[in-house]
Structures are given as structure tokens and as C-alpha cells.
Coordinates of C-alpha atoms in Angstrom, one line a residue:
X238 CA 96.1 85.0 105.0
X239 CA 96.6 84.5 108.6
X240 CA 97.1 80.7 108.7
X241 CA 100.8 80.3 108.9
X242 CA 101.7 83.8 110.3
X243 CA 100.7 85.8 113.3
X244 CA 97.7 87.7 111.8
X245 CA 94.2 87.8 113.2
X246 CA 91.7 85.2 111.9
X247 CA 88.7 85.8 109.6
X248 CA 86.4 88.3 111.3
X249 CA 85.1 89.0 114.7
X250 CA 81.4 88.6 113.8
X251 CA 82.1 85.2 112.2
X252 CA 84.0 84.0 115.2
X253 CA 81.4 85.1 117.6
X254 CA 78.4 83.8 115.7
X255 CA 79.8 80.4 115.4
X256 CA 81.2 80.2 118.9
X257 CA 77.6 80.4 120.3
X258 CA 77.0 76.6 120.1
X259 CA 80.4 75.4 121.1
X260 CA 82.1 77.9 123.4
X261 CA 79.8 77.9 126.3
X262 CA 81.3 77.1 129.6
X263 CA 79.1 75.0 131.8
X264 CA 79.2 76.4 135.3
X265 CA 80.1 74.0 137.9
X266 CA 77.5 72.4 140.2
X267 CA 78.9 74.2 143.2
X268 CA 78.8 77.9 143.1
X269 CA 82.2 77.9 144.9
X270 CA 84.0 75.9 142.2
X271 CA 86.5 77.4 139.8
X272 CA 85.3 79.0 136.6
X273 CA 87.2 77.3 133.7
X274 CA 86.6 79.5 130.7
X275 CA 89.4 81.9 129.8
X276 CA 86.8 84.6 129.4
X277 CA 86.4 85.0 133.2
X278 CA 89.9 86.4 133.4
X279 CA 88.6 89.6 131.8
X280 CA 85.6 90.1 134.2
X281 CA 85.1 90.8 137.9
X282 CA 82.2 89.0 139.6
X283 CA 80.2 91.5 141.7
X284 CA 78.1 88.8 143.4
X285 CA 74.8 90.3 142.4
X286 CA 74.2 88.4 139.1
X287 CA 76.4 90.9 137.4
X288 CA 80.0 90.9 136.1
X289 CA 82.1 93.9 135.3
X290 CA 84.5 94.2 132.4
X291 CA 88.0 94.9 133.6
X292 CA 88.7 96.9 130.5
X293 CA 85.8 99.3 130.1
X294 CA 83.8 98.9 133.3
X295 CA 80.6 97.7 131.6
X296 CA 78.3 95.6 133.7
X297 CA 76.9 92.4 132.1
X298 CA 74.4 89.8 133.4
X299 CA 75.6 86.6 134.9
X300 CA 72.9 83.9 135.0
X301 CA 73.6 80.4 136.1
X302 CA 73.7 78.1 133.1
X303 CA 73.7 81.0 130.5
X304 CA 77.3 80.4 129.6
X305 CA 79.9 82.9 128.4
X306 CA 78.9 83.7 124.8
X307 CA 77.6 87.1 125.6
X308 CA 80.8 87.9 127.5
X309 CA 82.9 86.8 124.6
X310 CA 80.8 88.9 122.3
X311 CA 81.4 92.0 124.5
X312 CA 85.2 91.4 124.4
X313 CA 85.4 90.8 120.7
X314 CA 83.0 93.4 119.4
X315 CA 81.7 95.9 122.0
X316 CA 84.5 96.8 124.4
X317 CA 86.0 100.1 123.2
X318 CA 88.9 99.9 125.6
X319 CA 90.5 97.0 123.9
X320 CA 93.0 97.8 121.1
X321 CA 93.2 96.0 117.8
X322 CA 96.3 94.0 118.7
X323 CA 94.9 92.9 122.0
X324 CA 91.6 91.9 120.4
X325 CA 93.5 89.9 117.8
X326 CA 95.3 88.1 120.6
X327 CA 92.0 87.3 122.2
X328 CA 90.7 85.8 119.0
X329 CA 93.7 83.4 118.9
X330 CA 92.8 82.1 122.4
X331 CA 89.3 81.2 121.4
X332 CA 88.5 77.6 122.1
X333 CA 91.0 76.8 124.8
X334 CA 88.4 75.0 126.8
X335 CA 86.5 73.3 123.9
X336 CA 88.0 69.9 124.5
X337 CA 87.9 70.0 128.3
X338 CA 85.8 66.9 129.3
X339 CA 84.1 68.9 132.1
X340 CA 82.8 71.5 129.7
X341 CA 82.6 69.7 126.3
X342 CA 79.5 69.8 124.2
X343 CA 79.4 67.8 121.0
X344 CA 79.1 70.1 118.0
X345 CA 78.5 68.1 114.7
X346 CA 79.3 71.1 112.6
X347 CA 82.7 71.6 114.3
X348 CA 83.4 67.9 113.9
X349 CA 82.5 68.1 110.2
X350 CA 84.7 71.1 109.7
X351 CA 87.7 69.5 111.5
X352 CA 87.3 66.5 109.3
X353 CA 87.4 68.7 106.2
X354 CA 90.7 70.2 107.4
X355 CA 91.9 66.7 108.0
X356 CA 91.1 65.6 104.5
X357 CA 92.9 68.5 103.0
X358 CA 96.0 68.2 105.2
X359 CA 96.3 64.4 104.8
X360 CA 95.5 64.5 101.1
X361 CA 93.0 61.8 101.5
X362 CA 90.6 60.7 98.7
X363 CA 87.0 61.9 99.4
X364 CA 85.8 58.4 99.1
X365 CA 87.3 57.5 102.5
X366 CA 84.0 58.7 104.1
X367 CA 82.1 56.0 102.1
X368 CA 84.2 53.2 103.6
X369 CA 81.8 50.8 105.5
X370 CA 84.1 51.2 108.5
X371 CA 84.4 55.0 108.6
X372 CA 81.1 55.9 110.1
X373 CA 81.1 53.1 112.7
X374 CA 84.6 54.2 113.8
X375 CA 83.5 57.8 114.2
X376 CA 80.3 56.8 116.0
X377 CA 82.3 54.7 118.4
X378 CA 83.8 58.0 119.5
X379 CA 80.5 59.9 119.4
X380 CA 77.2 58.1 118.8
X381 CA 75.5 61.3 117.5
X382 CA 78.0 61.5 114.6
X383 CA 76.5 61.1 111.1
X384 CA 78.8 60.8 108.1
X385 CA 78.5 62.7 104.8
X386 CA 79.2 61.5 101.3
X387 CA 82.2 62.2 99.0
X388 CA 80.5 65.1 97.2
X389 CA 79.7 66.9 100.4
X390 CA 83.3 66.5 101.6
X391 CA 84.4 68.0 98.3
X392 CA 82.0 70.9 98.7
X393 CA 83.3 71.5 102.2
X394 CA 86.9 71.6 101.0
X395 CA 86.0 74.1 98.3
X396 CA 84.2 76.2 101.0
X397 CA 87.3 76.2 103.2
X398 CA 89.3 77.3 100.2
X399 CA 86.9 80.2 99.4
X400 CA 86.9 81.3 103.1
X401 CA 90.7 81.3 103.0
X402 CA 90.7 83.4 99.8
X403 CA 88.5 86.0 101.5
X404 CA 91.0 86.2 104.4
X405 CA 94.0 86.4 102.1
X406 CA 92.4 89.0 99.9
X407 CA 91.6 91.2 102.9
X408 CA 95.1 90.8 104.2
X409 CA 96.7 91.7 100.9
X410 CA 94.5 94.7 100.4
X411 CA 95.5 96.1 103.7
X412 CA 99.2 95.5 103.0
X413 CA 101.2 98.7 102.8
X414 CA 104.1 97.1 101.0
X415 CA 104.6 95.5 97.6
X416 CA 104.4 91.8 96.8
X417 CA 106.8 89.5 95.0
X418 CA 105.9 86.4 93.2
X419 CA 107.3 83.0 92.0
X420 CA 105.7 81.0 89.2
X421 CA 106.2 77.7 87.3
X422 CA 104.3 75.3 85.1
X423 CA 103.7 71.7 85.9
X424 CA 102.3 68.9 83.7
X425 CA 100.1 66.3 85.4
X426 CA 100.0 62.6 84.7
X427 CA 97.1 63.3 82.4
X428 CA 99.3 65.7 80.4
X429 CA 97.4 68.7 81.5
X430 CA 99.4 71.9 82.2
X431 CA 99.0 73.9 85.5
X432 CA 100.4 77.3 86.4
X433 CA 101.3 77.8 90.0
X434 CA 101.6 81.4 91.3
X435 CA 102.9 82.1 94.8
X436 CA 102.9 85.5 96.6
X437 CA 105.7 86.5 98.9
X438 CA 105.7 89.6 101.2
X439 CA 106.9 90.9 104.5
X440 CA 104.1 92.2 106.8
X441 CA 104.0 95.1 109.2
X442 CA 105.4 92.9 111.9
X443 CA 108.3 92.1 109.7
X444 CA 107.2 88.5 109.4
X445 CA 107.9 86.7 106.1
X446 CA 104.7 85.5 104.4
X447 CA 104.1 83.1 101.6
X448 CA 100.9 81.9 100.0
X449 CA 100.1 80.0 96.8
X450 CA 97.3 82.2 95.4
X451 CA 96.6 80.2 92.3
X452 CA 97.1 76.7 90.8
X453 CA 95.2 77.0 87.5
X454 CA 95.0 75.0 84.3
X455 CA 96.8 76.8 81.5
X456 CA 95.6 76.3 77.9
X457 CA 97.9 74.6 75.4
X458 CA 100.2 75.6 73.9
X459 CA 102.0 77.1 76.8
X460 CA 103.1 80.2 75.0
X461 CA 104.5 83.4 76.4
X462 CA 101.2 85.1 75.6
X463 CA 99.2 82.4 77.4
X464 CA 101.4 82.6 80.5
X465 CA 101.2 86.4 80.6
X466 CA 97.4 86.4 80.1
X467 CA 96.8 83.9 83.0
X468 CA 99.2 85.6 85.4
X469 CA 97.7 89.0 84.7
X470 CA 94.2 87.7 85.2
X471 CA 95.2 86.2 88.6
X472 CA 96.8 89.5 89.7
X473 CA 93.6 91.3 88.6
X474 CA 91.3 88.9 90.4
X475 CA 93.4 89.3 93.6
X476 CA 93.5 93.2 93.1
X477 CA 97.3 93.1 93.1
X478 CA 98.2 94.8 89.9
X479 CA 99.3 97.9 91.7
X480 CA 101.3 96.1 94.4
X481 CA 103.6 94.0 92.2
X482 CA 107.4 94.3 92.8
X483 CA 109.0 91.3 91.1
X484 CA 108.4 87.9 89.7
X485 CA 110.9 85.0 89.7
X486 CA 110.7 82.5 86.9
X487 CA 112.9 79.8 85.4
X488 CA 115.1 80.5 82.4
X489 CA 112.8 79.4 79.6
X490 CA 112.2 81.4 76.4
X491 CA 108.5 81.2 77.1
X492 CA 108.9 83.0 80.4
X493 CA 111.1 85.6 78.7
X494 CA 108.3 86.4 76.3
X495 CA 105.7 86.3 79.1
X496 CA 107.7 88.9 81.0
X497 CA 107.9 91.2 78.0
X498 CA 104.1 91.1 77.7
X499 CA 103.6 91.8 81.4
X500 CA 106.1 94.7 81.4
X501 CA 104.3 96.4 78.5
X502 CA 100.9 96.1 80.3
X503 CA 102.1 97.0 83.8
X504 CA 104.7 99.7 83.0
X505 CA 102.5 102.5 84.3
X506 CA 101.7 100.8 87.6
X507 CA 105.2 99.6 88.6
X508 CA 108.4 101.4 89.6
X509 CA 110.6 102.4 86.7
X510 CA 108.2 101.0 84.1
X511 CA 108.5 97.4 85.3
X512 CA 112.0 97.2 83.8
X513 CA 113.4 95.3 86.8
X514 CA 110.5 93.0 87.6
X515 CA 112.0 89.8 86.1
X516 CA 114.2 87.6 88.3
X517 CA 115.8 84.5 86.7
X518 CA 115.7 81.5 89.0
X519 CA 119.1 81.2 90.6
X520 CA 118.6 77.5 91.5
X521 CA 117.9 76.8 87.8
X522 CA 121.0 78.7 86.7
X523 CA 123.1 76.7 89.2
X524 CA 121.6 73.6 87.7
X525 CA 122.6 74.7 84.2
X526 CA 126.2 75.5 85.3
X527 CA 126.6 72.2 87.1
X528 CA 125.1 70.2 84.3
X529 CA 127.6 71.7 81.9
X530 CA 130.4 70.5 84.1
X531 CA 129.0 67.0 84.5
X532 CA 129.1 66.5 80.8
X533 CA 132.8 66.3 81.1
X534 CA 132.6 63.1 83.2
X535 CA 129.5 61.7 81.5
X536 CA 131.0 58.2 81.1
X537 CA 132.1 58.1 84.7
X538 CA 128.5 59.0 85.9
X539 CA 126.9 56.5 83.6
X540 CA 129.2 53.7 84.9
X541 CA 128.4 54.6 88.5
X542 CA 124.7 54.8 87.7
X543 CA 124.6 51.5 85.9
X544 CA 126.5 49.7 88.7
X545 CA 124.0 51.0 91.4
X546 CA 121.1 50.2 89.1
X547 CA 122.4 46.6 88.5
X548 CA 122.8 45.9 92.3
X549 CA 119.6 47.7 93.4
X550 CA 117.3 46.0 90.9
X551 CA 117.9 42.6 92.5
X552 CA 117.3 41.5 96.1
X553 CA 119.9 38.8 95.9
X554 CA 122.6 41.2 94.5
X555 CA 121.7 43.7 97.2
X556 CA 122.1 41.0 99.8
X557 CA 125.6 40.2 98.4
X558 CA 126.6 43.9 98.7
X559 CA 125.2 44.0 102.3
X560 CA 127.4 41.0 103.2
X561 CA 130.4 42.9 101.9
X562 CA 129.4 46.0 103.8
X563 CA 129.0 44.0 107.0
X564 CA 132.6 42.6 106.6
X565 CA 133.8 46.2 106.2
X566 CA 131.8 47.4 109.3
X567 CA 129.6 49.6 107.2
X568 CA 125.8 49.9 107.6
X569 CA 123.6 47.7 105.3
X570 CA 121.5 49.3 102.6
X571 CA 117.8 48.8 102.1
X572 CA 118.2 50.1 98.6
X573 CA 120.5 52.2 96.4
X574 CA 119.1 55.6 95.3
X575 CA 119.6 56.6 91.7
X576 CA 119.7 60.2 90.5
X577 CA 117.4 62.1 88.2
X578 CA 119.8 63.1 85.4
X579 CA 118.2 66.5 84.9
X580 CA 118.7 67.4 88.6
X581 CA 122.4 67.9 89.2
X582 CA 122.0 67.9 93.0
X583 CA 120.5 64.4 92.9
X584 CA 123.5 63.3 90.7
X585 CA 125.9 64.7 93.3
X586 CA 124.1 62.9 96.1
X587 CA 124.4 59.7 94.1
X588 CA 128.1 60.2 93.6
X589 CA 128.6 60.9 97.3
X590 CA 126.8 57.8 98.3
X591 CA 128.8 55.7 95.8
X592 CA 132.0 57.1 97.2
X593 CA 131.1 56.1 100.7
X594 CA 130.5 52.6 99.3
X595 CA 133.5 52.7 97.0
X596 CA 135.4 49.9 98.7
X597 CA 132.4 47.6 98.8
X598 CA 131.4 48.4 95.2
X599 CA 134.9 47.7 93.9
X600 CA 135.0 44.4 95.8
X601 CA 131.5 43.4 94.5
X602 CA 132.7 44.0 90.9
X603 CA 135.8 41.9 91.4
X604 CA 133.9 39.1 93.2
X605 CA 130.9 38.9 90.8
X606 CA 132.5 39.7 87.5
X607 CA 129.0 40.2 86.0
X608 CA 129.3 43.9 85.5
X609 CA 132.1 46.4 84.8
X610 CA 132.5 49.1 87.3
X611 CA 134.2 52.5 87.1
X612 CA 138.0 52.5 86.6
X613 CA 140.4 53.9 89.2
X614 CA 140.7 57.1 87.2
X615 CA 136.9 57.4 87.0
X616 CA 136.6 57.0 90.7
X617 CA 139.2 59.8 91.2
X618 CA 137.3 62.0 88.8
X619 CA 134.1 61.4 90.7
X620 CA 135.8 62.3 93.9
X621 CA 137.1 65.5 92.4
X622 CA 133.7 66.4 91.0
X623 CA 132.0 65.8 94.3
X624 CA 134.4 68.1 96.2
X625 CA 134.2 70.7 93.5
X626 CA 130.4 70.9 93.4
X627 CA 129.8 71.0 97.2
X628 CA 129.6 74.9 97.2
X629 CA 127.0 74.6 94.4
X630 CA 124.9 72.4 96.7
X631 CA 125.2 74.8 99.6
X632 CA 124.1 77.7 97.4
X633 CA 121.2 75.8 96.0
X634 CA 119.9 75.1 99.6
X635 CA 120.2 78.8 100.4
X636 CA 118.5 80.0 97.2
X637 CA 115.7 77.4 97.8
X638 CA 114.6 78.8 101.1
X639 CA 110.9 79.6 100.9
X640 CA 109.9 80.8 104.3
X641 CA 112.6 83.4 105.0
X642 CA 114.4 86.0 102.9
X643 CA 117.1 84.8 100.5
X644 CA 117.6 87.7 98.2
X645 CA 120.2 89.4 100.4
X646 CA 122.4 86.2 100.1
X647 CA 122.5 86.3 96.3
X648 CA 125.7 88.3 95.7
X649 CA 127.6 86.3 98.4
X650 CA 126.7 83.0 96.9
X651 CA 127.3 84.1 93.3
X652 CA 130.7 85.4 94.2
X653 CA 131.5 82.2 96.0
X654 CA 130.8 80.3 92.8
X655 CA 132.8 82.9 90.7
X656 CA 135.9 82.4 92.9
X657 CA 135.5 78.6 92.7
X658 CA 135.7 78.8 88.9
X659 CA 139.0 80.8 88.8
X660 CA 141.4 78.8 86.7
X661 CA 144.4 79.6 89.0
X662 CA 142.7 77.5 91.7
X663 CA 142.9 74.3 89.6
X664 CA 146.4 74.4 88.0
X665 CA 147.3 71.0 89.5
X666 CA 144.3 69.1 88.1
X667 CA 143.7 68.8 84.3
X668 CA 140.1 67.6 84.9
X669 CA 139.2 70.4 87.3
X670 CA 140.8 73.0 84.9
X671 CA 138.6 71.7 82.0
X672 CA 135.6 71.6 84.3
X673 CA 136.1 75.3 85.4
X674 CA 136.5 76.4 81.8
X675 CA 133.2 74.8 80.7
X676 CA 131.3 76.1 83.7
X677 CA 132.7 79.6 83.5
X678 CA 131.2 80.0 80.0
X679 CA 127.8 79.2 81.4
X680 CA 128.3 81.3 84.5
X681 CA 129.2 84.3 82.3
X682 CA 126.1 83.9 80.2
X683 CA 123.8 84.4 83.2
X684 CA 125.8 86.1 86.0
X685 CA 128.5 88.2 84.3
X686 CA 126.0 91.0 85.1
X687 CA 124.2 90.2 88.3
X688 CA 120.5 90.9 88.7
X689 CA 120.1 94.5 89.9
X690 CA 117.3 94.0 92.4
X691 CA 119.0 91.0 94.0
X692 CA 122.2 93.0 94.1
X693 CA 120.5 95.9 95.8
X694 CA 118.9 93.5 98.3
X695 CA 122.5 92.8 99.6
X696 CA 122.7 96.4 100.8
X697 CA 119.8 95.9 103.2
X698 CA 121.8 93.3 105.0
X699 CA 123.4 95.4 107.8
X700 CA 126.4 93.1 107.9
X701 CA 127.3 93.9 104.3
X702 CA 125.8 97.2 103.0
X703 CA 127.5 98.8 100.0
X704 CA 131.0 98.1 101.2
X705 CA 130.5 94.4 100.5
X706 CA 129.7 95.1 96.9
X707 CA 132.8 97.3 96.6
X708 CA 134.8 94.3 98.0
X709 CA 133.3 91.8 95.6
X710 CA 133.8 94.1 92.5
X711 CA 137.4 94.8 93.5
X712 CA 138.1 91.1 93.8
X713 CA 136.5 90.4 90.5
X714 CA 137.7 93.3 88.4
X715 CA 140.7 94.8 90.3
X716 CA 141.3 98.4 91.2
X717 CA 140.5 99.7 87.8
X718 CA 137.7 101.6 86.1
X719 CA 135.3 98.6 85.6
X720 CA 135.0 97.9 89.4
X721 CA 134.3 101.6 90.0
X722 CA 131.8 101.8 87.2
X723 CA 129.8 98.8 88.4
X724 CA 129.7 100.2 91.9
X725 CA 128.6 103.6 90.7
X726 CA 125.8 101.9 88.7
X727 CA 124.5 100.2 91.8
X728 CA 124.9 103.3 93.9
X729 CA 122.9 105.3 91.3
X730 CA 120.0 102.9 91.2
X731 CA 119.9 102.6 95.0
X732 CA 119.5 106.4 95.2
X733 CA 116.8 106.3 92.5
X734 CA 114.8 103.7 94.4
X735 CA 115.3 105.5 97.7
X736 CA 114.0 108.8 96.3
X737 CA 110.9 107.0 94.9
X738 CA 110.2 105.4 98.3
X739 CA 110.9 108.6 100.2
X740 CA 108.4 110.5 98.0
X741 CA 105.8 107.7 98.5
X742 CA 106.3 107.8 102.2
X743 CA 105.9 111.6 102.3
X744 CA 102.8 111.4 100.2
X745 CA 101.3 108.8 102.4
X746 CA 102.1 110.8 105.6
X747 CA 100.5 113.9 104.2
X748 CA 97.3 112.3 102.8
X749 CA 96.7 109.6 105.4
X750 CA 98.0 111.1 108.6
X751 CA 97.0 108.9 111.5
X752 CA 94.5 106.9 109.5
X753 CA 93.8 103.2 108.9
X754 CA 97.3 102.0 108.4
X755 CA 98.5 103.5 111.7
X756 CA 95.6 102.2 113.7
X757 CA 97.1 98.7 113.3
X758 CA 100.1 99.8 115.2
X759 CA 99.7 100.1 118.9
X760 CA 99.9 103.7 120.3
X761 CA 103.0 102.8 122.4
X762 CA 104.8 101.3 119.4
X763 CA 104.0 104.3 117.2
X764 CA 105.3 106.6 119.9
X765 CA 108.5 104.7 120.1
X766 CA 109.0 104.9 116.3
X767 CA 108.3 108.6 116.3
X768 CA 110.7 109.2 119.1
X769 CA 113.5 107.2 117.4
X770 CA 113.0 109.3 114.3
X771 CA 113.0 112.5 116.3
X772 CA 116.2 111.5 118.2
X773 CA 117.9 110.6 114.9
X774 CA 117.0 114.0 113.4
X775 CA 117.9 116.1 116.4
X776 CA 120.9 114.5 118.1
X777 CA 122.8 113.3 115.1
X778 CA 125.7 115.6 114.2
X779 CA 125.0 114.8 110.6
X780 CA 121.3 115.5 110.8
X781 CA 121.3 117.0 107.3
X782 CA 122.1 113.6 105.9
X783 CA 119.4 111.4 104.4
X784 CA 118.4 108.1 106.0
X785 CA 120.2 106.3 103.2
X786 CA 123.4 108.3 103.8
X787 CA 123.3 107.7 107.6
X788 CA 122.7 103.9 107.1
X789 CA 125.5 103.5 104.6
X790 CA 127.9 105.6 106.8
X791 CA 127.1 103.5 109.9
X792 CA 129.6 100.7 110.4
X793 CA 128.3 97.3 109.2
X794 CA 127.3 95.0 112.1
X795 CA 130.1 92.7 113.1
X796 CA 128.6 89.3 113.9
X797 CA 129.4 85.7 113.2
X798 CA 125.9 84.7 114.0
X799 CA 125.0 81.9 111.5
X800 CA 121.3 82.4 111.8
X801 CA 121.3 86.2 111.8
X802 CA 117.7 87.5 111.7
X803 CA 117.7 90.3 109.1
X804 CA 114.0 90.9 109.5
X805 CA 114.4 91.4 113.3
X806 CA 117.1 94.0 112.6
X807 CA 114.7 96.0 110.4
X808 CA 111.9 95.6 112.9
X809 CA 114.0 97.1 115.6
X810 CA 115.3 99.9 113.4
X811 CA 112.2 100.8 111.4
X812 CA 111.8 103.9 113.6
X813 CA 115.3 105.1 112.9
X814 CA 115.1 104.3 109.1
X815 CA 111.4 104.3 108.2
X816 CA 111.9 104.7 104.5
X817 CA 114.7 102.2 104.3
X818 CA 112.7 99.7 106.4
X819 CA 109.8 100.0 103.8
X820 CA 112.3 99.4 101.0
X821 CA 113.8 96.4 102.9
X822 CA 110.3 94.8 103.2
X823 CA 110.0 94.9 99.4
X824 CA 113.6 94.0 98.4
X825 CA 113.9 91.2 100.9
X826 CA 110.6 89.6 99.8
X827 CA 112.0 88.9 96.4
X828 CA 112.8 85.2 95.9
X829 CA 116.2 84.2 94.4
X830 CA 114.6 81.0 93.0
X831 CA 111.2 79.7 91.9
X832 CA 111.4 76.7 94.2
X833 CA 108.5 77.9 96.3
X834 CA 106.1 77.3 93.4
X835 CA 107.8 74.0 92.5
X836 CA 107.0 72.6 95.9
X837 CA 103.4 72.6 95.1
X838 CA 104.0 70.1 92.3
X839 CA 104.7 67.3 94.8
X840 CA 101.3 67.9 96.4
X841 CA 99.5 68.1 93.0
X842 CA 101.2 64.9 91.9
X843 CA 99.9 63.0 94.9
X844 CA 96.4 64.5 94.4
X845 CA 96.2 63.6 90.8
X846 CA 97.6 60.1 90.8
X847 CA 96.2 57.3 88.7
X848 CA 93.4 56.7 91.2
X849 CA 92.1 60.3 91.1
X850 CA 92.6 61.5 87.5
X851 CA 89.0 62.7 87.2
X852 CA 89.4 65.4 89.8
X853 CA 88.3 68.7 88.3
X854 CA 90.5 71.8 88.1
X855 CA 88.7 73.8 90.8
X856 CA 89.1 70.9 93.3
X857 CA 92.8 70.5 92.5
X858 CA 93.4 74.2 93.1
X859 CA 91.4 74.4 96.3
X860 CA 93.4 71.4 97.8
X861 CA 96.8 72.6 96.7
X862 CA 96.3 76.2 97.9
X863 CA 94.6 75.2 101.1
X864 CA 97.3 72.7 102.0
X865 CA 99.9 75.4 101.5
X866 CA 98.0 77.9 103.6
X867 CA 98.1 75.5 106.5
X868 CA 101.8 76.2 106.8
X869 CA 104.6 73.6 107.4
X870 CA 104.1 70.9 109.9
X871 CA 107.3 72.1 111.7
X872 CA 105.4 75.1 113.0
X873 CA 103.8 75.0 116.4
X874 CA 100.3 73.8 116.0
X875 CA 97.5 76.2 117.0
X876 CA 94.0 74.9 116.1
X877 CA 92.5 78.4 116.7
X878 CA 94.2 79.8 113.5
X879 CA 92.2 77.4 111.3
X880 CA 88.8 77.5 112.9
X881 CA 87.6 80.6 111.1
X882 CA 87.8 78.6 107.8
X883 CA 85.2 76.1 108.9
X884 CA 82.6 78.4 110.5
X885 CA 79.5 78.5 108.5

């Protein structure tokens, strides 16, 4: 849906109907004064109680005090000279003058709707409206305001969710690319299981999109059959069963069984019989590899953990430590963070903090004598481990990206870890040698044969293409037969996928022509794309080559740009490589990890705390999904994007 992206809001009719009571611009007392509404920028005042549309030349009435609603309606529905993109831009500028004191008119429905969005975004209990101070506080701002009860607030939140579902459903149905998914299961404080399913895709404007489309209770036991049934039902409800590209799940046996069920049911609707749809969560695999290594220094970790717990559990002990830190010119600590033993990255952060405080902690142990701290050897082991695992932390951060592509980074990060585990790099350290041996076994279990789809995604990075894979295979397997065989395997599957997409593009061109899909692209942009393709076909000395062959033959981009925008590259080159651009949209939408769905669990945990355990499943889903649809707080805030959700 168009809440965190650049798509047009709900519908023109809905926007216009509800703008009647709130978007009127009160004309100034003097006929000479400036008209404040942005609508006037689209009309010429003829001075004879008429205004003329600058776009189509239509004459409309201008009566003092009548406002601008009829003018807005003309621009948003009637004017035939305004294209779809320009009309969408007009929609996003609706309401620029709503809060201008000189034109403001109190609208209780707008206020109620904005409060609904506020409750969802702030994750507030609905009972807040029943506080004895809530209504007086609101009426002090506007005496006409009348509060509503908790049940009405809940119903308003559900209505926002349903409106958002309609927008998202329409957007996904118009999508001309495939959709990838991430999913995970969460258990609430009441021991109820919920399945979160998140959709990921790249739209026509090459903007990365992410929406949680379901957060539903899953029946116990959470078997593979139960997971497959629920996921399939969600896909069917959202009419997505013919748009599925891949799904990323963690590495549980339940998910393996679920994927087998889904593959058998969807084989006729997916490319190559759905045989490549399953992505194993790379962040989870990194966790398993790192945890295997940490077992080697279990005693060291436990001693550090116990020392930090001992000091942090007492205010007086923490005060003693802070006194030592002050003498060492180090910043005082308000508390000492412990790790979650099942999350290796939290353990690494605990180790790194302990190493920063190493001198103070050793002095505390010597001065107090009430607890035994790590030995010198254990401190050295911890330091070696922290240095060794730093690349794992970097890779986890990259794989955990949820609002930009990460699939094209997969091979680079996996090969970085592979090189780190090479035994020849650790000949001088017995502890690191043993560490590498343990972790290599776990690495080989999951990554000896890298995921095909994520490997192919690397090729769509113009900095790497196929030559980067050749480099990686050569480094790992030498100049021999195995490296060549692996590269040939990738090249063959790349060609097979390309041929499928090429056929689909040709079928679409012949059956659709200049139909609905093309009308969303401006005439000028469409002309540019067609010219780029014509130029490629007629001026290239190798015009008989396919798009794929031309792309691979072209020298990789040489750039050190850290934040290289891969989607911008494909947006600029979609005319030159239309089939490959369509492939890139699908392959780059695949998530390397399932973290996107796990993020929802933090929101759900706050919504279902011990004070709100009676909240029903529908309400939990509407709040979790709606909050996600609002987008991250880091994005530039534009109220107009959310107003279609609260129009009644």
C-alpha cells in the first residue's frame, strides 16, 4: 500500500468526497487579498465569476464564499488533460492549507481520525480516552470536541486497518512483478502462537516496498502442515498465489516440512515448479555458526556474564565500579548490559563492553574479593573471540536490512566468512584454530552449496556480475574442474530464468500492447525507454546478442561508493535491459534473512503485555500491520499519505 512509498493514496472519489467539509478555502475579506489554497495555482481568474483550468481550458464558477471543493473535484476527477502521475502528485498535496489559522475549520471527523492514527502509532491502550483528564485536555484545544469510548477507538483502528488492506490489495493486484516473503512464528506472554507474513517487492518506480500483510494466530501444534495451511490461506486471501517468487524462513524442521507442502501445492503456478522458493534465513545460519564457536569459550563467557551480573544487580557495587572508572578517566555506567545467550550478537556486544571495562573490572575483583573474575588467559580468549567475530556482526547487519535489497550481498558476505574460517589464517593461535575447525563444520552444513536464487541475485549487481562468482569459486576451489562446474551450473540456471522472463515479456507485449500497465508510465518516460531499446538494437555492433549476453559482456561498474544504489541503476537502465530489469525487480526483492517479520514481534510484545492480555486476535493483527504500514519514523513525515485511511 502507499503509506511508506511514493504511490498514490486510496482513491480519487474517496479523497474528494471527504475533502468537502475540510478543504474549503475561505476567501479573504478583501477581494484584492491573496488566495491561499494551492488549488488556485491550477486556474486563471477571468474576473467574471469564472475561473479557467490551466490544463484543459474548462470554465468553472467562482462565487464568493463557495470555497474550492468543486475546483479540487475537477482537477482530481474530471480534467482529461492531467496524466495519472500528475494527478497522483496532486493527491499528495491535498490538505496543505488545512491547519492554516486563517482558513481553518474544525472537523470533528478529521480529529477523530487523526487520534486513531495516533493511538496506533503510539501503541496506546484504548482506555486512554476514558481518562477523566483526556476530554478536558482535548476540549481546552477545541471546545466542540467530544470524546469517544475505548470500544469506538478499537472499531476506528480496525476500520483504518481494513482501509489499508484495500489499498494494499489494489496495489499488489496491479503489480507487474513477483513478490517475495518472510515469515516467522512468535509466542505471546499468554503462550499463544502467531504467524507473521511480510511481503517484499520492488515497484515500477524501482522503489523497495515492504508490508506485513498478516499477523494471525496459528493453531497448536505448530506443525509444518499448520504453517503451510495458514500461509497458503493468506496468499489466497490476498490473491497472490500466482505472484509468489520466494519465501525466507528460519532453519527449523517445521519450516522445511511447510515448504514441501507449499511446493507441492504451488508447483504449477511458480517458476520451475517452485523448486527454488525456499530461502534459509542467513542471519539465523550466522547465529548457529557463531554459537558453535562460542561453545569453545563457554567458561570464559560465563565468568564475564557472572561478573557483570554481580556488579549490575546492586546499586552500591555499581557505585564502587563507577568510582574506579572515574579514577581511570572512563565514563560512568548507569548499568551493565547482559546478553541473551541464544543471540550470539548480544553476547559479542557484552564481550566488547567488558573488554572496554577490563582494567576497571580486574581492579574491582582484586579490591572486593567477593567474586572471582576471568583469568588472564580467559580475557585473552575473549579478546581473540571479539576480533574473530566482528565480520559476523557486519554480515548480520547487512542481511538484516529490511527496507532495501540485501540479496545481492549474499555471496560477498558468505565468502568473507568462508575466508575467515580458513585454517592457514590462524596457525599462530591454538584457540582460533580450534574455533575455525568447529565453525567450518557448521558453515559447510548450510553454505557449502550456496542458495541458487541468492547467488543469481549477485549477478544483478552491475559491480560484480558473473565475473565476481568466477573469482569467488576460483578462490575457494582453485583452477580445477569443481570451480568451472559450479560456475557452469550458475550460468545455466541464469539462462533458464532469463528465457522464462523473456518469453513472459514477449507474451505480455503481444497481448497487452499499450494497455493498463503502460498507462501508469508517462508518455515521455515510455518514449525514452523505447528509444533506449531501439538504440541498443540498431547501434550495437553485437546487435544479435541477447540482453543477457550484452549485460554480461559489458565491463562491471568500477565504483567505491559505499552506498551504491542498485535500484537506481536498474531504473536508469530498464530501457536498455527491459527483461533483465524485470528479473532484477524479482531477484533483488528476495530477503536474505527473516528479520523483517521478527521486527513485528517487538510491537506485538508491547501490545500484549500483562495489562492487555485480553486483546482479541483481530485487534492485535490490525495494530501490528497498521503500525508497520505507517513506515519508519526516520522517513520524512507527510500527513497526506495517511489521510485516505481515516476518510469515512
